[in-house]
Amino acid sequence: MIGIFYLKKHETFTKRKFLGIFLGLCGIILIFTPTFQLHDLRSSSLWGTVAVLAMAISYAASIIMNRRLLSGEKKVDIYTNAFHQLLSSLIFLLIIALILEGPDNIFLAGASTEAIISCLYLGIFSTSIAWLIFYHLITIWGAVRTSTTTYVIPIMAIALDFFFFGEKPKLVTIIGMLIVFSAIPLIQFKKGLSNSKVIIPFFHPKTEKTGSSDQETVSQ
């Protein structure tokens, strides 16, 4: 919500969008309410919640920064943008890993086949391709609509926790999930939306610039 003031030149805000953002925030707070244990500062669930909150702030800062980088006359190509940001992240994480784990524990020399496959999957699909799609959505949807994808992260975590570990969500958590689900359509969809078009990312053939757009659109 704070990012609204930094994106006035790049985004069009309506009461509908603002209401959706507010409801989404309220829903996320309700989802994490059962884990709040302020009386016990050593609680792992408390620090886990703080970590998730820090992640959300980082996502918001990233979306704002990338919206400004990927728009305007001096916009950066999404592939170039992804390369530089992921390379910077690699260097940062490598330094932290060397400090905390030591050089003997950060390489895959003695790792199992499953561990290597997992690392490759996370690197290729969950990071590289995922971020390219995310940046592409920022260019065609804008920062606000793209940010709603992050609302799904805690909901998916709760669902996976239930299916794999059998942990049942509390009533307040379920209410929070329903509020988040009600917030997403307010941000994503416009009144009277019809004959909408969608751009197929990465797979549409390149076209020459004609008029104000150089992207090929395909009707739904």
mmCIF file of N, CA and C in Angstrom, residues 98-182:
data_model
loop_
_atom_site.group_PDB
_atom_site.id
_atom_site.type_symbol
_atom_site.label_atom_id
_atom_site.label_comp_id
_atom_site.label_asym_id
_atom_site.label_seq_id
_atom_site.Cartn_x
_atom_site.Cartn_y
_atom_site.Cartn_z
ATOM 1 N N LEU A 98 29.218 -18.825 2.608
ATOM 2 C CA LEU A 98 30.624 -19.029 2.980
ATOM 3 C C LEU A 98 30.868 -18.635 4.435
ATOM 4 N N ILE A 99 30.215 -17.566 4.874
ATOM 5 C CA ILE A 99 30.399 -17.102 6.247
ATOM 6 C C ILE A 99 29.738 -18.050 7.244
ATOM 7 N N LEU A 100 28.516 -18.476 6.949
ATOM 8 C CA LEU A 100 27.747 -19.278 7.903
ATOM 9 C C LEU A 100 28.038 -20.769 7.839
ATOM 10 N N GLU A 101 28.299 -21.291 6.644
ATOM 11 C CA GLU A 101 28.452 -22.734 6.475
ATOM 12 C C GLU A 101 29.886 -23.177 6.204
ATOM 13 N N GLY A 102 30.697 -22.289 5.675
ATOM 14 C CA GLY A 102 32.057 -22.669 5.324
ATOM 15 C C GLY A 102 32.133 -23.247 3.923
ATOM 16 N N PRO A 103 33.295 -23.216 3.301
ATOM 17 C CA PRO A 103 33.432 -23.669 1.904
ATOM 18 C C PRO A 103 33.179 -25.156 1.702
ATOM 19 N N ASP A 104 33.343 -25.960 2.748
ATOM 20 C CA ASP A 104 33.187 -27.412 2.593
ATOM 21 C C ASP A 104 31.725 -27.851 2.503
ATOM 22 N N ASN A 105 30.806 -26.983 2.887
ATOM 23 C CA ASN A 105 29.401 -27.391 2.968
ATOM 24 C C ASN A 105 28.486 -26.739 1.939
ATOM 25 N N ILE A 106 29.031 -25.933 1.048
ATOM 26 C CA ILE A 106 28.150 -25.212 0.123
ATOM 27 C C ILE A 106 28.208 -25.758 -1.296
ATOM 28 N N PHE A 107 29.054 -26.732 -1.538
ATOM 29 C CA PHE A 107 29.137 -27.303 -2.875
ATOM 30 C C PHE A 107 28.467 -28.676 -2.900
ATOM 31 N N LEU A 108 28.158 -29.164 -4.098
ATOM 32 C CA LEU A 108 27.375 -30.390 -4.247
ATOM 33 C C LEU A 108 28.237 -31.626 -4.503
ATOM 34 N N ALA A 109 29.497 -31.584 -4.095
ATOM 35 C CA ALA A 109 30.391 -32.707 -4.386
ATOM 36 C C ALA A 109 29.900 -34.000 -3.740
ATOM 37 N N GLY A 110 29.453 -33.932 -2.504
ATOM 38 C CA GLY A 110 28.995 -35.131 -1.814
ATOM 39 C C GLY A 110 27.490 -35.235 -1.717
ATOM 40 N N ALA A 111 26.787 -34.452 -2.508
ATOM 41 C CA ALA A 111 25.323 -34.431 -2.434
ATOM 42 C C ALA A 111 24.725 -35.621 -3.161
ATOM 43 N N SER A 112 23.541 -36.022 -2.738
ATOM 44 C CA SER A 112 22.838 -37.127 -3.383
ATOM 45 C C SER A 112 22.231 -36.674 -4.703
ATOM 46 N N THR A 113 21.829 -37.660 -5.516
ATOM 47 C CA THR A 113 21.197 -37.340 -6.806
ATOM 48 C C THR A 113 19.912 -36.552 -6.602
ATOM 49 N N GLU A 114 19.138 -36.919 -5.580
ATOM 50 C CA GLU A 114 17.885 -36.212 -5.301
ATOM 51 C C GLU A 114 18.143 -34.751 -4.960
ATOM 52 N N ALA A 115 19.205 -34.497 -4.188
ATOM 53 C CA ALA A 115 19.529 -33.119 -3.805
ATOM 54 C C ALA A 115 19.944 -32.296 -5.020
ATOM 55 N N ILE A 116 20.725 -32.900 -5.912
ATOM 56 C CA ILE A 116 21.167 -32.191 -7.116
ATOM 57 C C ILE A 116 19.980 -31.874 -8.020
ATOM 58 N N ILE A 117 19.092 -32.864 -8.204
ATOM 59 C CA ILE A 117 17.897 -32.645 -9.035
ATOM 60 C C ILE A 117 17.016 -31.556 -8.422
ATOM 61 N N SER A 118 16.890 -31.567 -7.099
ATOM 62 C CA SER A 118 16.080 -30.549 -6.420
ATOM 63 C C SER A 118 16.658 -29.157 -6.630
ATOM 64 N N CYS A 119 17.981 -29.046 -6.527
ATOM 65 C CA CYS A 119 18.634 -27.746 -6.733
ATOM 66 C C CYS A 119 18.464 -27.260 -8.167
ATOM 67 N N LEU A 120 18.596 -28.174 -9.129
ATOM 68 C CA LEU A 120 18.413 -27.802 -10.534
ATOM 69 C C LEU A 120 16.977 -27.362 -10.799
ATOM 70 N N TYR A 121 16.026 -28.086 -10.215
ATOM 71 C CA TYR A 121 14.616 -27.721 -10.400
ATOM 72 C C TYR A 121 14.333 -26.335 -9.819
ATOM 73 N N LEU A 122 14.827 -26.098 -8.597
ATOM 74 C CA LEU A 122 14.604 -24.801 -7.966
ATOM 75 C C LEU A 122 15.258 -23.675 -8.755
ATOM 76 N N GLY A 123 16.458 -23.944 -9.274
ATOM 77 C CA GLY A 123 17.170 -22.909 -10.014
ATOM 78 C C GLY A 123 16.545 -22.585 -11.355
ATOM 79 N N ILE A 124 16.114 -23.635 -12.084
ATOM 80 C CA ILE A 124 15.600 -23.433 -13.446
ATOM 81 C C ILE A 124 14.134 -23.015 -13.434
ATOM 82 N N PHE A 125 13.293 -23.811 -12.792
ATOM 83 C CA PHE A 125 11.849 -23.583 -12.880
ATOM 84 C C PHE A 125 11.340 -22.596 -11.826
ATOM 85 N N SER A 126 11.721 -22.829 -10.565
ATOM 86 C CA SER A 126 11.164 -22.008 -9.488
ATOM 87 C C SER A 126 11.822 -20.644 -9.362
ATOM 88 N N THR A 127 12.956 -20.455 -10.029
ATOM 89 C CA THR A 127 13.643 -19.164 -9.947
ATOM 90 C C THR A 127 13.720 -18.478 -11.305
ATOM 91 N N SER A 128 14.495 -19.047 -12.236
ATOM 92 C CA SER A 128 14.732 -18.367 -13.515
ATOM 93 C C SER A 128 13.450 -18.153 -14.308
ATOM 94 N N ILE A 129 12.746 -19.239 -14.620
ATOM 95 C CA ILE A 129 11.525 -19.131 -15.426
ATOM 96 C C ILE A 129 10.439 -18.381 -14.659
ATOM 97 N N ALA A 130 10.335 -18.650 -13.360
ATOM 98 C CA ALA A 130 9.305 -17.983 -12.552
ATOM 99 C C ALA A 130 9.500 -16.471 -12.538
ATOM 100 N N TRP A 131 10.744 -16.022 -12.402
ATOM 101 C CA TRP A 131 10.995 -14.583 -12.368
ATOM 102 C C TRP A 131 10.799 -13.941 -13.728
ATOM 103 N N LEU A 132 11.126 -14.640 -14.793
ATOM 104 C CA LEU A 132 10.871 -14.098 -16.131
ATOM 105 C C LEU A 132 9.373 -13.882 -16.346
ATOM 106 N N ILE A 133 8.574 -14.855 -15.934
ATOM 107 C CA ILE A 133 7.120 -14.713 -16.046
ATOM 108 C C ILE A 133 6.631 -13.571 -15.157
ATOM 109 N N PHE A 134 7.197 -13.474 -13.958
ATOM 110 C CA PHE A 134 6.804 -12.422 -13.020
ATOM 111 C C PHE A 134 7.100 -11.043 -13.593
ATOM 112 N N TYR A 135 8.289 -10.860 -14.174
ATOM 113 C CA TYR A 135 8.641 -9.574 -14.778
ATOM 114 C C TYR A 135 7.750 -9.273 -15.977
ATOM 115 N N HIS A 136 7.422 -10.304 -16.744
ATOM 116 C CA HIS A 136 6.544 -10.111 -17.897
ATOM 117 C C HIS A 136 5.159 -9.645 -17.438
ATOM 118 N N LEU A 137 4.665 -10.225 -16.341
ATOM 119 C CA LEU A 137 3.370 -9.810 -15.808
ATOM 120 C C LEU A 137 3.402 -8.357 -15.349
ATOM 121 N N ILE A 138 4.526 -7.929 -14.787
ATOM 122 C CA ILE A 138 4.646 -6.535 -14.357
ATOM 123 C C ILE A 138 4.503 -5.595 -15.546
ATOM 124 N N THR A 139 5.078 -5.980 -16.697
ATOM 125 C CA THR A 139 5.023 -5.111 -17.875
ATOM 126 C C THR A 139 3.626 -5.032 -18.472
ATOM 127 N N ILE A 140 2.834 -6.107 -18.391
ATOM 128 C CA ILE A 140 1.514 -6.098 -19.034
ATOM 129 C C ILE A 140 0.370 -5.875 -18.049
ATOM 130 N N TRP A 141 0.568 -6.225 -16.785
ATOM 131 C CA TRP A 141 -0.479 -6.050 -15.784
ATOM 132 C C TRP A 141 -0.276 -4.798 -14.945
ATOM 133 N N GLY A 142 0.980 -4.451 -14.710
ATOM 134 C CA GLY A 142 1.283 -3.397 -13.762
ATOM 135 C C GLY A 142 1.655 -3.984 -12.411
ATOM 136 N N ALA A 143 2.165 -3.120 -11.531
ATOM 137 C CA ALA A 143 2.672 -3.585 -10.243
ATOM 138 C C ALA A 143 1.569 -4.069 -9.314
ATOM 139 N N VAL A 144 0.449 -3.352 -9.294
ATOM 140 C CA VAL A 144 -0.610 -3.686 -8.337
ATOM 141 C C VAL A 144 -1.228 -5.039 -8.653
ATOM 142 N N ARG A 145 -1.619 -5.257 -9.907
ATOM 143 C CA ARG A 145 -2.246 -6.530 -10.272
ATOM 144 C C ARG A 145 -1.271 -7.690 -10.105
ATOM 145 N N THR A 146 -0.010 -7.470 -10.464
ATOM 146 C CA THR A 146 0.987 -8.535 -10.319
ATOM 147 C C THR A 146 1.222 -8.874 -8.854
ATOM 148 N N SER A 147 1.152 -7.872 -7.988
ATOM 149 C CA SER A 147 1.414 -8.115 -6.567
ATOM 150 C C SER A 147 0.404 -9.066 -5.938
ATOM 151 N N THR A 148 -0.778 -9.207 -6.552
ATOM 152 C CA THR A 148 -1.779 -10.114 -5.981
ATOM 153 C C THR A 148 -1.334 -11.570 -6.055
ATOM 154 N N THR A 149 -0.389 -11.882 -6.929
ATOM 155 C CA THR A 149 0.109 -13.258 -6.988
ATOM 156 C C THR A 149 0.794 -13.651 -5.687
ATOM 157 N N THR A 150 1.349 -12.668 -4.977
ATOM 158 C CA THR A 150 2.009 -12.971 -3.705
ATOM 159 C C THR A 150 1.000 -13.304 -2.611
ATOM 160 N N TYR A 151 -0.269 -12.911 -2.789
ATOM 161 C CA TYR A 151 -1.296 -13.268 -1.813
ATOM 162 C C TYR A 151 -1.520 -14.780 -1.770
ATOM 163 N N VAL A 152 -1.232 -15.442 -2.875
ATOM 164 C CA VAL A 152 -1.506 -16.877 -2.970
ATOM 165 C C VAL A 152 -0.451 -17.694 -2.223
ATOM 166 N N ILE A 153 0.724 -17.114 -1.992
ATOM 167 C CA ILE A 153 1.834 -17.859 -1.377
ATOM 168 C C ILE A 153 1.457 -18.429 -0.007
ATOM 169 N N PRO A 154 0.987 -17.619 0.956
ATOM 170 C CA PRO A 154 0.629 -18.214 2.257
ATOM 171 C C PRO A 154 -0.530 -19.193 2.168
ATOM 172 N N ILE A 155 -1.471 -18.955 1.242
ATOM 173 C CA ILE A 155 -2.596 -19.876 1.084
ATOM 174 C C ILE A 155 -2.105 -21.234 0.594
ATOM 175 N N MET A 156 -1.193 -21.230 -0.371
ATOM 176 C CA MET A 156 -0.618 -22.482 -0.856
ATOM 177 C C MET A 156 0.181 -23.176 0.241
ATOM 178 N N ALA A 157 0.876 -22.396 1.063
ATOM 179 C CA ALA A 157 1.646 -22.982 2.165
ATOM 180 C C ALA A 157 0.723 -23.694 3.149
ATOM 181 N N ILE A 158 -0.413 -23.076 3.449
ATOM 182 C CA ILE A 158 -1.386 -23.693 4.361
ATOM 183 C C ILE A 158 -1.969 -24.964 3.749
ATOM 184 N N ALA A 159 -2.301 -24.907 2.454
ATOM 185 C CA ALA A 159 -2.871 -26.076 1.777
ATOM 186 C C ALA A 159 -1.878 -27.235 1.745
ATOM 187 N N LEU A 160 -0.621 -26.948 1.413
ATOM 188 C CA LEU A 160 0.401 -27.999 1.372
ATOM 189 C C LEU A 160 0.671 -28.551 2.766
ATOM 190 N N ASP A 161 0.633 -27.669 3.769
ATOM 191 C CA ASP A 161 0.825 -28.109 5.148
ATOM 192 C C ASP A 161 -0.271 -29.087 5.561
ATOM 193 N N PHE A 162 -1.490 -28.845 5.078
ATOM 194 C CA PHE A 162 -2.611 -29.726 5.397
ATOM 195 C C PHE A 162 -2.488 -31.069 4.678
ATOM 196 N N PHE A 163 -2.166 -31.045 3.382
ATOM 197 C CA PHE A 163 -2.122 -32.279 2.594
ATOM 198 C C PHE A 163 -0.936 -33.175 2.967
ATOM 199 N N PHE A 164 0.211 -32.573 3.277
ATOM 200 C CA PHE A 164 1.404 -33.378 3.535
ATOM 201 C C PHE A 164 1.621 -33.679 5.014
ATOM 202 N N PHE A 165 1.192 -32.771 5.899
ATOM 203 C CA PHE A 165 1.458 -32.966 7.324
ATOM 204 C C PHE A 165 0.182 -33.099 8.153
ATOM 205 N N GLY A 166 -0.973 -32.924 7.503
ATOM 206 C CA GLY A 166 -2.236 -33.111 8.198
ATOM 207 C C GLY A 166 -2.575 -32.053 9.223
ATOM 208 N N GLU A 167 -1.929 -30.896 9.155
ATOM 209 C CA GLU A 167 -2.211 -29.820 10.113
ATOM 210 C C GLU A 167 -3.427 -29.025 9.647
ATOM 211 N N LYS A 168 -4.485 -29.063 10.430
ATOM 212 C CA LYS A 168 -5.725 -28.403 10.049
ATOM 213 C C LYS A 168 -5.660 -26.909 10.387
ATOM 214 N N PRO A 169 -6.026 -26.055 9.444
ATOM 215 C CA PRO A 169 -6.018 -24.608 9.721
ATOM 216 C C PRO A 169 -7.123 -24.230 10.694
ATOM 217 N N LYS A 170 -6.872 -23.228 11.507
ATOM 218 C CA LYS A 170 -7.880 -22.759 12.453
ATOM 219 C C LYS A 170 -8.923 -21.908 11.729
ATOM 220 N N LEU A 171 -10.031 -21.663 12.425
ATOM 221 C CA LEU A 171 -11.148 -20.930 11.825
ATOM 222 C C LEU A 171 -10.719 -19.539 11.373
ATOM 223 N N VAL A 172 -9.927 -18.847 12.202
ATOM 224 C CA VAL A 172 -9.501 -17.493 11.841
ATOM 225 C C VAL A 172 -8.626 -17.517 10.589
ATOM 226 N N THR A 173 -7.849 -18.582 10.425
ATOM 227 C CA THR A 173 -7.018 -18.723 9.231
ATOM 228 C C THR A 173 -7.878 -18.919 7.992
ATOM 229 N N ILE A 174 -8.911 -19.748 8.111
ATOM 230 C CA ILE A 174 -9.822 -19.985 6.981
ATOM 231 C C ILE A 174 -10.544 -18.694 6.591
ATOM 232 N N ILE A 175 -10.965 -17.920 7.606
ATOM 233 C CA ILE A 175 -11.618 -16.635 7.325
ATOM 234 C C ILE A 175 -10.660 -15.702 6.586
ATOM 235 N N GLY A 176 -9.402 -15.686 7.025
ATOM 236 C CA GLY A 176 -8.398 -14.872 6.348
ATOM 237 C C GLY A 176 -8.203 -15.287 4.904
ATOM 238 N N MET A 177 -8.198 -16.589 4.646
ATOM 239 C CA MET A 177 -8.061 -17.091 3.277
ATOM 240 C C MET A 177 -9.233 -16.649 2.408
ATOM 241 N N LEU A 178 -10.446 -16.714 2.956
ATOM 242 C CA LEU A 178 -11.635 -16.297 2.202
ATOM 243 C C LEU A 178 -11.586 -14.805 1.884
ATOM 244 N N ILE A 179 -11.092 -14.009 2.835
ATOM 245 C CA ILE A 179 -10.974 -12.567 2.592
ATOM 246 C C ILE A 179 -9.967 -12.293 1.484
ATOM 247 N N VAL A 180 -8.849 -13.024 1.497
ATOM 248 C CA VAL A 180 -7.845 -12.860 0.440
ATOM 249 C C VAL A 180 -8.433 -13.221 -0.915
ATOM 250 N N PHE A 181 -9.173 -14.332 -0.966
ATOM 251 C CA PHE A 181 -9.794 -14.742 -2.230
ATOM 252 C C PHE A 181 -10.795 -13.697 -2.725
ATOM 253 N N SER A 182 -11.472 -13.027 -1.806
ATOM 254 C CA SER A 182 -12.426 -11.988 -2.213
ATOM 255 C C SER A 182 -11.717 -10.721 -2.668
#
